[in-house]
Coordinates of C-alpha atoms in Angstrom, one line a residue:
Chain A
X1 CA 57.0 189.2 207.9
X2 CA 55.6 188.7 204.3
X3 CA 51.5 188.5 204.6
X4 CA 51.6 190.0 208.4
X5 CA 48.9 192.8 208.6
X6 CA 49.4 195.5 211.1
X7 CA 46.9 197.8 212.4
X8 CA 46.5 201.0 214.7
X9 CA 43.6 201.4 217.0
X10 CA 42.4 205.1 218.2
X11 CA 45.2 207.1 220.4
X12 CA 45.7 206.1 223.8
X13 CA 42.6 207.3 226.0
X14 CA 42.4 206.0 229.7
X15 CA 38.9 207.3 231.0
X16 CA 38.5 207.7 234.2
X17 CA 36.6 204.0 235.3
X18 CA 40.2 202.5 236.5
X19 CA 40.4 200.8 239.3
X20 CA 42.2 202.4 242.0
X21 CA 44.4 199.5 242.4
X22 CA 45.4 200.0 238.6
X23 CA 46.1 203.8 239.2
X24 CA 48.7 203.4 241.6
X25 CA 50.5 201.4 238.8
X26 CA 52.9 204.3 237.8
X27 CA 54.5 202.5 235.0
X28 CA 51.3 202.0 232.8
X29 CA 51.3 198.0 233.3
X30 CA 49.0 196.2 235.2
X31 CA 49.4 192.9 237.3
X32 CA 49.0 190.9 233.9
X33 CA 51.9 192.6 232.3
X34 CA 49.1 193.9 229.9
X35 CA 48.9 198.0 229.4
X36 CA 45.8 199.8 231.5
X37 CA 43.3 200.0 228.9
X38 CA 44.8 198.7 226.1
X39 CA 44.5 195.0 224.2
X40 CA 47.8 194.4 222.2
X41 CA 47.9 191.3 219.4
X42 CA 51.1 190.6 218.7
X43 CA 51.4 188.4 215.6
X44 CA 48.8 186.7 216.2
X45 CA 47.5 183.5 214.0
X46 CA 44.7 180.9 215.0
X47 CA 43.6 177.7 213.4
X48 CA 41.2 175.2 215.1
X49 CA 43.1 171.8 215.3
X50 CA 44.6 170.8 211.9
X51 CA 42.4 173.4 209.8
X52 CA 42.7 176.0 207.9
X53 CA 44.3 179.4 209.4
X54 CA 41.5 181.3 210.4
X55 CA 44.1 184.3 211.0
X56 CA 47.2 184.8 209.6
X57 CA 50.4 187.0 211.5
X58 CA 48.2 189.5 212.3
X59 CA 48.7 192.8 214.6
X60 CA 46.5 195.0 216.4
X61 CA 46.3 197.8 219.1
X62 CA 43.3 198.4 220.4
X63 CA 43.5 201.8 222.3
X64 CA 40.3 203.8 221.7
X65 CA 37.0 202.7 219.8
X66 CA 38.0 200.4 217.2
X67 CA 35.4 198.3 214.8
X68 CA 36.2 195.2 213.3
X69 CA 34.8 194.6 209.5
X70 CA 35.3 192.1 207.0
X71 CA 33.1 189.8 204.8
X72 CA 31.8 185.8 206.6
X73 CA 34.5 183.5 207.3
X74 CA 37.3 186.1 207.5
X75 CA 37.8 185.4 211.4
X76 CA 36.4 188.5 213.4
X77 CA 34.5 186.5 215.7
X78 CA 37.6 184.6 216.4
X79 CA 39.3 187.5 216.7
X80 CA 37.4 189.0 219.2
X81 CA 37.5 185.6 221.3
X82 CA 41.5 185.8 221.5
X83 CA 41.3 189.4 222.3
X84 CA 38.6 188.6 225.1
X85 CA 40.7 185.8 226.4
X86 CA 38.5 183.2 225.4
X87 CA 40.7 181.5 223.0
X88 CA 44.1 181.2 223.2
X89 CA 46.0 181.9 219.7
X90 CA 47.9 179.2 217.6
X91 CA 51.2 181.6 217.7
X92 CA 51.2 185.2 218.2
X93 CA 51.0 187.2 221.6
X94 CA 48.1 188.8 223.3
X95 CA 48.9 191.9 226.3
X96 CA 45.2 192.7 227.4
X97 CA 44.1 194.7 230.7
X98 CA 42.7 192.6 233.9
X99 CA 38.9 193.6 233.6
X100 CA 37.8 192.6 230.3
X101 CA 33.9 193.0 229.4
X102 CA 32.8 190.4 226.5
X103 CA 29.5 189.9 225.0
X104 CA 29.2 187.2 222.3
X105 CA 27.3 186.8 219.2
X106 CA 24.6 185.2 220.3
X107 CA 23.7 185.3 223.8
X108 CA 21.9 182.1 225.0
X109 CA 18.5 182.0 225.6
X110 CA 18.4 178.9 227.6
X111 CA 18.9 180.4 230.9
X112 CA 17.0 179.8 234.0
X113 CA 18.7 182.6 236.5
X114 CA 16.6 185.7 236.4
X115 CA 18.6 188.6 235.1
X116 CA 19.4 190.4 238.2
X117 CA 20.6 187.5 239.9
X118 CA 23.1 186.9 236.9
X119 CA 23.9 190.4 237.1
X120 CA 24.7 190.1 240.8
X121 CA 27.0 186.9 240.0
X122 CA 28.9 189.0 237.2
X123 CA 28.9 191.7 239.7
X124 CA 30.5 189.3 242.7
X125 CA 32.8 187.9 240.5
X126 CA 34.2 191.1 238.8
X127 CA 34.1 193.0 242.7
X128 CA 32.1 195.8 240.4
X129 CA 28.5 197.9 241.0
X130 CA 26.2 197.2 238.6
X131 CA 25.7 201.0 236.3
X132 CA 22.8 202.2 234.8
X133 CA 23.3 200.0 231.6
X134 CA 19.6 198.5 231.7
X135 CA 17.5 201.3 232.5
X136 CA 19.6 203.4 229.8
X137 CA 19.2 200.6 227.3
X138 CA 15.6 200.2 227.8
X139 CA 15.1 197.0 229.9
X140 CA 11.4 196.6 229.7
X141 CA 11.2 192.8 231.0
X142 CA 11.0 191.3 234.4
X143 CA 14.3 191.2 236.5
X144 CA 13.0 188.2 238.4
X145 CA 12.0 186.0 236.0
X146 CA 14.1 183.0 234.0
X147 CA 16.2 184.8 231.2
X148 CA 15.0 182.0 229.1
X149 CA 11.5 183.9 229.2
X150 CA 13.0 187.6 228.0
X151 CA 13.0 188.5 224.5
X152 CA 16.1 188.8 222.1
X153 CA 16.2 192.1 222.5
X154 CA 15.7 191.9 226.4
X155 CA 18.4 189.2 226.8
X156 CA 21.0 190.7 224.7
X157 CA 20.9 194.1 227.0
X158 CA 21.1 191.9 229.8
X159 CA 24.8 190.5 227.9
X160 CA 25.5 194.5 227.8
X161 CA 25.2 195.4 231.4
X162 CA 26.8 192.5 232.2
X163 CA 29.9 193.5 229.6
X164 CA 29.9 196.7 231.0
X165 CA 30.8 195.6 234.4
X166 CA 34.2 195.7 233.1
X167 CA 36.0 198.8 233.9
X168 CA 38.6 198.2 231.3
X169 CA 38.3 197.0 227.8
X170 CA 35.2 195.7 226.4
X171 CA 35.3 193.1 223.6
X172 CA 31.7 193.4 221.3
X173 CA 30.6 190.5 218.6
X174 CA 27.9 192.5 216.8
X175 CA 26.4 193.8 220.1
X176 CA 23.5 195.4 218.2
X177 CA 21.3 192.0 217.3
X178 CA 18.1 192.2 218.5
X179 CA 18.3 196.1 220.0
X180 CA 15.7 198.3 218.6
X181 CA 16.6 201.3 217.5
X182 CA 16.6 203.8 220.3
X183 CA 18.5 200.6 222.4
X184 CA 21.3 200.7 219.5
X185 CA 21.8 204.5 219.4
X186 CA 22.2 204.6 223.5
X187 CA 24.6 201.8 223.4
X188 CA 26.5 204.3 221.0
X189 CA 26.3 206.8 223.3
X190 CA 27.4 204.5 225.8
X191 CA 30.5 203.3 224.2
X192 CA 32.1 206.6 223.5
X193 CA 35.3 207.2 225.6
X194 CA 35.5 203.7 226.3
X195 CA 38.5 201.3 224.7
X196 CA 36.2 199.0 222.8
X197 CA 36.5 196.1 220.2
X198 CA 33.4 195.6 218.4
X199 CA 32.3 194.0 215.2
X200 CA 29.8 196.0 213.0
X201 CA 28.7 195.4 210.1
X202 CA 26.1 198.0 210.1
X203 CA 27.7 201.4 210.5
X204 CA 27.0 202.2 213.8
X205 CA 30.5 203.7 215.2
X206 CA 31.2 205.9 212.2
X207 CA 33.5 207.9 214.3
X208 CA 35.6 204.4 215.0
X209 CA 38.6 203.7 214.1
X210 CA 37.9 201.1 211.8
X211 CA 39.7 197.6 210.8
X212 CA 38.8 195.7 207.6
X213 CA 40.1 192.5 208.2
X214 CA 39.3 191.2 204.8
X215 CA 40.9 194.5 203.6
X216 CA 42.0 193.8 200.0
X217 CA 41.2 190.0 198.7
X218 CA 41.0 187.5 196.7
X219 CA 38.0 185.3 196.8
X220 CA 38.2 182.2 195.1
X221 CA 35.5 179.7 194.6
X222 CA 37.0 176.2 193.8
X223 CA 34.9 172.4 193.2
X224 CA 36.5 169.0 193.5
X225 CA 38.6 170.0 196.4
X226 CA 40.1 167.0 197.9
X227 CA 42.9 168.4 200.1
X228 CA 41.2 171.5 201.9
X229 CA 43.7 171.4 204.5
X230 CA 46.6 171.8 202.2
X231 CA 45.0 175.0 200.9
X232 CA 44.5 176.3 204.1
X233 CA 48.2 175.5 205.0
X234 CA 49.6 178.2 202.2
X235 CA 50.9 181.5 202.6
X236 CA 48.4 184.4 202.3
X237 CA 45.1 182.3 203.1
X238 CA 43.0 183.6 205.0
X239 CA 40.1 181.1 205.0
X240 CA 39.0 178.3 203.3
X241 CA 35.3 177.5 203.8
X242 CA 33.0 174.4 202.1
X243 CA 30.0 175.7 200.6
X244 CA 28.4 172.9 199.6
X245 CA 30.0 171.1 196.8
X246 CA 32.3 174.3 196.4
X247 CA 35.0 175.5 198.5
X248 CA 35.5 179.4 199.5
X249 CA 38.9 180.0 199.8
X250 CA 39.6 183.8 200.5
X251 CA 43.8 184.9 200.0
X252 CA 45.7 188.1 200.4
X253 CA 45.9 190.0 196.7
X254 CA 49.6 189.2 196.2
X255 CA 49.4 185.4 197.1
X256 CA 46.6 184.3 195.3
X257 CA 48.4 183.3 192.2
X258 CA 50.5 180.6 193.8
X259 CA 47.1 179.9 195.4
X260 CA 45.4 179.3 192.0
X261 CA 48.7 177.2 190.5
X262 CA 48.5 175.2 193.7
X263 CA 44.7 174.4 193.5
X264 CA 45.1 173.8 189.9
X265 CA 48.0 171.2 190.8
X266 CA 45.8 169.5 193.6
X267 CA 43.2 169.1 190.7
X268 CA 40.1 171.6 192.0
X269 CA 38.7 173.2 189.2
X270 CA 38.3 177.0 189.5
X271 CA 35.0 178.2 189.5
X272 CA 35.4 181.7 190.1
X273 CA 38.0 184.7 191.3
X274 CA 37.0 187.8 192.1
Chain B
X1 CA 37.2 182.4 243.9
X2 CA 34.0 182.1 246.3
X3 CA 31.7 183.9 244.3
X4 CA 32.4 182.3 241.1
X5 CA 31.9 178.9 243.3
X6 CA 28.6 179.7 244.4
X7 CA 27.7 181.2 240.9
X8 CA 28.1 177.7 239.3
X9 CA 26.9 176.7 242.5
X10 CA 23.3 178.0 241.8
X11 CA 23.6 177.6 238.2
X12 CA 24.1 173.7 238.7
X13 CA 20.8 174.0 241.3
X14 CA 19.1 176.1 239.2
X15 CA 19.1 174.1 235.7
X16 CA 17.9 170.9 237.9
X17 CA 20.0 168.6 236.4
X18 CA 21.8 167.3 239.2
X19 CA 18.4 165.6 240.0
X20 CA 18.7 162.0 238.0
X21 CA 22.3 161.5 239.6
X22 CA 20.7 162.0 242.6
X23 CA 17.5 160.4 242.2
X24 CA 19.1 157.8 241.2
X25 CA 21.5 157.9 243.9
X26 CA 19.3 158.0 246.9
X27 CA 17.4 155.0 244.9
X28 CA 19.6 152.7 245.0
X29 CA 21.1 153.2 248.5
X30 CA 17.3 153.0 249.6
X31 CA 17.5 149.3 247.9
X32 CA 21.2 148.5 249.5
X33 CA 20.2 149.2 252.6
X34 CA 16.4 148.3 253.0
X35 CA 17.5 145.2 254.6
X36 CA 20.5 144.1 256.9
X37 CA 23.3 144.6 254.9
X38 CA 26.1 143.2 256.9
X39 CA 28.8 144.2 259.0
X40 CA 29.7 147.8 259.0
X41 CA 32.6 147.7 256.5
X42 CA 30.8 145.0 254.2
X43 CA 27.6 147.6 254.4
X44 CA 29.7 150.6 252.7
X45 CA 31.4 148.6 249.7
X46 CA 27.9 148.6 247.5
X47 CA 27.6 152.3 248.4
X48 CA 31.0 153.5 248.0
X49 CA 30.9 151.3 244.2
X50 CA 27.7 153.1 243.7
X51 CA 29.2 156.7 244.6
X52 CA 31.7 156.3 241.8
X53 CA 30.0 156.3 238.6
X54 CA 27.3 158.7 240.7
X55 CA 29.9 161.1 241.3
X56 CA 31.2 161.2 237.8
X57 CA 27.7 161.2 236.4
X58 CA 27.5 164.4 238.7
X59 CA 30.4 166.2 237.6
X60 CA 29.4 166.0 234.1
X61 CA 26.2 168.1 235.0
X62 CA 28.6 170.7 236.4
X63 CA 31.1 170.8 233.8
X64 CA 27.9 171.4 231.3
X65 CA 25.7 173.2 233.2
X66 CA 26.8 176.2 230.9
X67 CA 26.1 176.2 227.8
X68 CA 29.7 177.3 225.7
X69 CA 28.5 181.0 225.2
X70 CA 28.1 181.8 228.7
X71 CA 30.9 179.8 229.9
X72 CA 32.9 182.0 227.6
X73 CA 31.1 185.3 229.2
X74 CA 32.1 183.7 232.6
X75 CA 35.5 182.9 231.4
X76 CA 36.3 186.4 230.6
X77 CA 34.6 188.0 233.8
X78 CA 36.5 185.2 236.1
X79 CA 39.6 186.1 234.5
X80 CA 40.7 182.9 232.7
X81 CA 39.7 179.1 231.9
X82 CA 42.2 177.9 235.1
X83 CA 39.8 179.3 237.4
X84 CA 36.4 178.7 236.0
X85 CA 37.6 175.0 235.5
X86 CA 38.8 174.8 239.3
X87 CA 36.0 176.7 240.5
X88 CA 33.6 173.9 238.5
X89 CA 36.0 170.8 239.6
X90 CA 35.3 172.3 243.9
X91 CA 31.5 172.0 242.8
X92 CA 32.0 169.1 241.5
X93 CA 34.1 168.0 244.7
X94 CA 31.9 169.5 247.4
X95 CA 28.9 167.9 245.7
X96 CA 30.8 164.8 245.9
X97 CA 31.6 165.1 249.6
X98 CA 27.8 165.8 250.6
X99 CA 26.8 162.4 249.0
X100 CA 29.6 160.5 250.1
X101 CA 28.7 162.0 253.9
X102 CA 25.2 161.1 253.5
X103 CA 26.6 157.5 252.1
X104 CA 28.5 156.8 255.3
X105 CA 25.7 158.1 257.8
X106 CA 23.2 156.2 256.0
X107 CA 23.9 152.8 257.4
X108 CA 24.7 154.4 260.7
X109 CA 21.1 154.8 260.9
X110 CA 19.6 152.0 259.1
X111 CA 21.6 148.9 259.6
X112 CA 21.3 146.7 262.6
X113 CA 24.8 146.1 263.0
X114 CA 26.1 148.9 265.5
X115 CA 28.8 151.2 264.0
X116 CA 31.7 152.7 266.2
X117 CA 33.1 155.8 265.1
X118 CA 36.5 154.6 263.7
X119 CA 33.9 152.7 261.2
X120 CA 32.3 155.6 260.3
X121 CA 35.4 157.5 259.5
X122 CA 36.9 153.8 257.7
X123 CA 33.5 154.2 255.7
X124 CA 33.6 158.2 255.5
X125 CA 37.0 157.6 253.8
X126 CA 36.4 155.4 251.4
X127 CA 33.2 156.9 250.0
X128 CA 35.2 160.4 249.7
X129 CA 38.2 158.5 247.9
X130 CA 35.4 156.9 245.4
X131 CA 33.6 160.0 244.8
X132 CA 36.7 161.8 244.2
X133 CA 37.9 159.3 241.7
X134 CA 34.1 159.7 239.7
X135 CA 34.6 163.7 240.4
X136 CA 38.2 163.0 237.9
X137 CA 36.6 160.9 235.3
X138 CA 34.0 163.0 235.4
X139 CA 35.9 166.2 234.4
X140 CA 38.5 164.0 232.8
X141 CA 36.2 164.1 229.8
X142 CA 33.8 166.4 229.9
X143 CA 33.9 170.5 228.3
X144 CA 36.6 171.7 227.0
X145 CA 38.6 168.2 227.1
X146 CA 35.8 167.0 225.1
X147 CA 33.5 169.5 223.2
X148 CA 30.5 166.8 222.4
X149 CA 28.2 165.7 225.5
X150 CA 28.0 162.3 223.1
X151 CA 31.3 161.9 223.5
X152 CA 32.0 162.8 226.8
X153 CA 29.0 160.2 227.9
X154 CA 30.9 157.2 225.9
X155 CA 34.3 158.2 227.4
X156 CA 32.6 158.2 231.1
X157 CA 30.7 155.3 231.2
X158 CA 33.7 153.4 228.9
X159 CA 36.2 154.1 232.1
X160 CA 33.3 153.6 234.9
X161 CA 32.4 150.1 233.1
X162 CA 36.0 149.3 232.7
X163 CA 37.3 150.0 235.8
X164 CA 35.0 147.3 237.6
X165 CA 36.6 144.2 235.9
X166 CA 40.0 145.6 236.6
X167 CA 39.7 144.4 240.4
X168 CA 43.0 145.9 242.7
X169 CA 44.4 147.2 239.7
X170 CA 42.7 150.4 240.4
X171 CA 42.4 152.4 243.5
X172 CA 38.5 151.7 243.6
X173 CA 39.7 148.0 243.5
X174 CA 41.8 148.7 246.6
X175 CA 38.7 150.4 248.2
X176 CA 36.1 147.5 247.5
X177 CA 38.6 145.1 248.5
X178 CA 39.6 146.2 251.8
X179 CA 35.9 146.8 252.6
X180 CA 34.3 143.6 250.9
X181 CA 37.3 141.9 253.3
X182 CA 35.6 143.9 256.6
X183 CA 39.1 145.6 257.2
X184 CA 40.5 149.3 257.3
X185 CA 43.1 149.9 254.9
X186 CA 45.7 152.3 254.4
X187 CA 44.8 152.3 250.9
X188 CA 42.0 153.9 251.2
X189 CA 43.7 157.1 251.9
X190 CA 45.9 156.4 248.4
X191 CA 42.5 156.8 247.0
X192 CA 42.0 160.0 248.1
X193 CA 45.0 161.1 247.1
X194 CA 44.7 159.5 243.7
X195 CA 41.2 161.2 243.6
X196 CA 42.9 164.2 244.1
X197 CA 45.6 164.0 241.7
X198 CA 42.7 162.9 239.2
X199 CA 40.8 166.4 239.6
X200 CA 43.7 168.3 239.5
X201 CA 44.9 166.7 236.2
X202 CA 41.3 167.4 235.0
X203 CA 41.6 170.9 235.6
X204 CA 44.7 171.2 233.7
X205 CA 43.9 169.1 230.8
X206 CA 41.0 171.2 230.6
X207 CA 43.0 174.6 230.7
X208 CA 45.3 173.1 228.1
X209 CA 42.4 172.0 225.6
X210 CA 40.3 175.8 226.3

């Protein structure tokens, strides 16, 4: 398909945290009909309602340690949330194991459970031990007290263990905010040999197979947009954001001169293309 | 199933929201029944029209008790929205069930008209079809159907406020007017069921929106 993006993760690598119920699955598939230790995005596109596509016909094997970059807006947080299971795509299939470990962008620091009784929920709910996660990341706060009263750092180790619980596939949005900087390199060490989505913009998996979803685009800044949605709609876009009284609209290379002839016709006035 | 239950469970308990619906709960059936409130049947109509908007009121606080990023963290280590969203709705329900218990024992104790047990489980029946008709408002409107608490308050108290007027039209119409009549009725038990069918079509309007 014209505009579809297709993209490899690392070779197969099932390390050896399956569940025994998942090893005696000889032909590779477990009971969701996804592959042991594998997230497959078929196709996949997403838009919220009657917005813009956020992705477009996009493809993805996630098999090994794979790291998602791109520039704001271009959809690796949504991303991430359709290969966790969190949001369903607009078209497009998803294959992904049973035991999923996600950890958001921004974990909430509203919480009045204490983190080891969280951790014993997740625990009970995934029928998995708590590991070693905190004491390796560096857990200096109290285990008994309301999560609301741990630091950033504190709370987003406490989204880690919990992530790790998983014995499958773990699904990362920026999992290093707030980590100091011995925290950061353990959870490196942590993560390798595991099958792992994560988006980082800092360089922290260099060894990753890496996937730039904004890979090769057009950015172009438009004012006077009355018609966003029809913008969004066109072949190639890959987001269209308001900045103000501007509008960010960012389009695959070889679409974004339709994309310019069709703002001009809808009457923006161009501001910028780079 | 159980654990994820008794997560949101403790979640609801811990984030001590729960307490104005209930507060304002035991209130008000404190004023119902500080005096004689009639016969046995009679007694339970204010109560079981109380436990209605209560019991939606209550399943709002479930439904929200976590905020969107951690119910998407409990999504993902449950295994799906279909059984987060049931495991909140038999919260929901089994928070429903204690009040509407404690609803029909209530008079037992306080009124002075004697009560024999068919009453009770008359009384029993139609505070459980009630609360399970607030329990599918409730979730009817609340996350993911609708995203903004705002919203999801105006939807609530539109339907609870609505359905009053309506009389027999609506199955808590059947259950005020058999008991404001002093008379067991078989519909009481179609409220149940409606109640039921209500939180199961929650549930799955709720998968279908996540």
């Amino acid at each position: 398909m014209p505009g579809a993006r297709n993209f490899t993760g690392a070779s197969i690598e099932i390390a050896g945290t399956v569940p025994s119920r998942m090893r005696a699955k000889a032909s590779g598939r477990d009971v969701r009909g996804g592959y042991l230790g594998v997230v497959l995005l078929d196709q996949v596109s997403k838009r919220y309602g009657r917005g813009p596509w956020v992705l477009r016909d996009l493809t993805l094997e996630v098999s090994g340690l794979t790291v998602l970059t791109g520039a704001n807006g271009t959809g690796k947080s949504t991303l991430l949330k359709i290969a966790a299971g969190v949001l369903k795509p607009t078209s497009g299939r998803v294959s992904r194991p049973a035991s999923v470990g996600y950890v958001p962008e921004r974990f909430p620091s509203d919480v009045k459970m204490s983190a080891s009784a969280y951790l014993a929920h997740m625990g009970r709910i995934r029928r998995a031990e708590s590991g070693d996660v905190l004491e390796r990341l560096g857990f200096v706060g109290s285990m008994t007290a309301p999560m609301s009263e741990l630091s950033k750092g504190n709370a987003q180790k406490v989204a880690l263990a919990q992530a790790f619980l998983a014995s499958d596939v773990l699904v990362l949005d920026e999992p290093w905010t707030g980590l100091d900087a011995s925290a950061a390199a353990e959870l490196v060490s942590l993560l390798e040999g595991r099958t792992a989505l994560v988006s980082d913009h800092e360089g922290h998996l260099a060894s990753a197979t890496r996937v730039d979803l904004s890979g090769g685009h057009v950015t172009i800044e438009l004012s006077r947009v009355a018609e966003p949605d029809a913008l969004g709609a066109l072949e190639g876009v890959r987001s269209v954001q308001a900045r103000g009284s501007s509008v960010r609209v960012v389009v695959a290379p070889d679409r974004s001169d339709q994309v310019l002839a069709e703002a001009l016709r809808l009457g923006c006035s161009v501001r910028s293309v780079r | 199933m159980i654990s994820l239950v008794r997560y949101l469970a403790v979640d609801v308990f811990r984030g001590q929201r729960y307490l104005a619906p209930l507060l304002v709960f035991l209130g008000v059936m404190g004023m119902l029944f500080s005096s004689d409130a009639g016969q046995p049947l009679e007694a339970y109509s204010g109560s079981s029209a109380l436990l209605y908007p209560i019991a939606a009121w209550m399943a709002v606080v479930v439904a929200t008790s976590e905020d969107v990023v951690r119910r998407e963290i409990t999504v993902v280590s449950a295994g799906g929205w279909s059984r987060v969203l049931t495991a909140a709705a038999l919260v929901s329900v089994l928070f429903a069930l204690a009040m509407a218990l404690l609803a029909a024992v209530w008079p037992v104790v306080t009124n002075p008209h004697p009560y024999t047990a068919g009453e009770f489980f008359v009384g029993l029946a139609a505070h459980t079809g009630c609360a399970l008709l607030g329990v599918g408002v409730g979730l009817m409107f609340a996350r993911p159907v609708f995203d903004s608490i705002g919203r999801t308050v105006l939807a609530v108290f539109s339907v609870v406020v609505l359905t009053y007027p309506l009389g027999r039209a609506t199955p808590l119409g059947w259950v005020l007017d058999a008991l404001g009549h002093n008379r067991a009725s078989l519909s009481l038990l179609g409220t149940v069921a409606v109640g039921v069918a209500l939180v199961s079509a929650a549930v799955v309007a709720g998968v279908r929106r996540a």
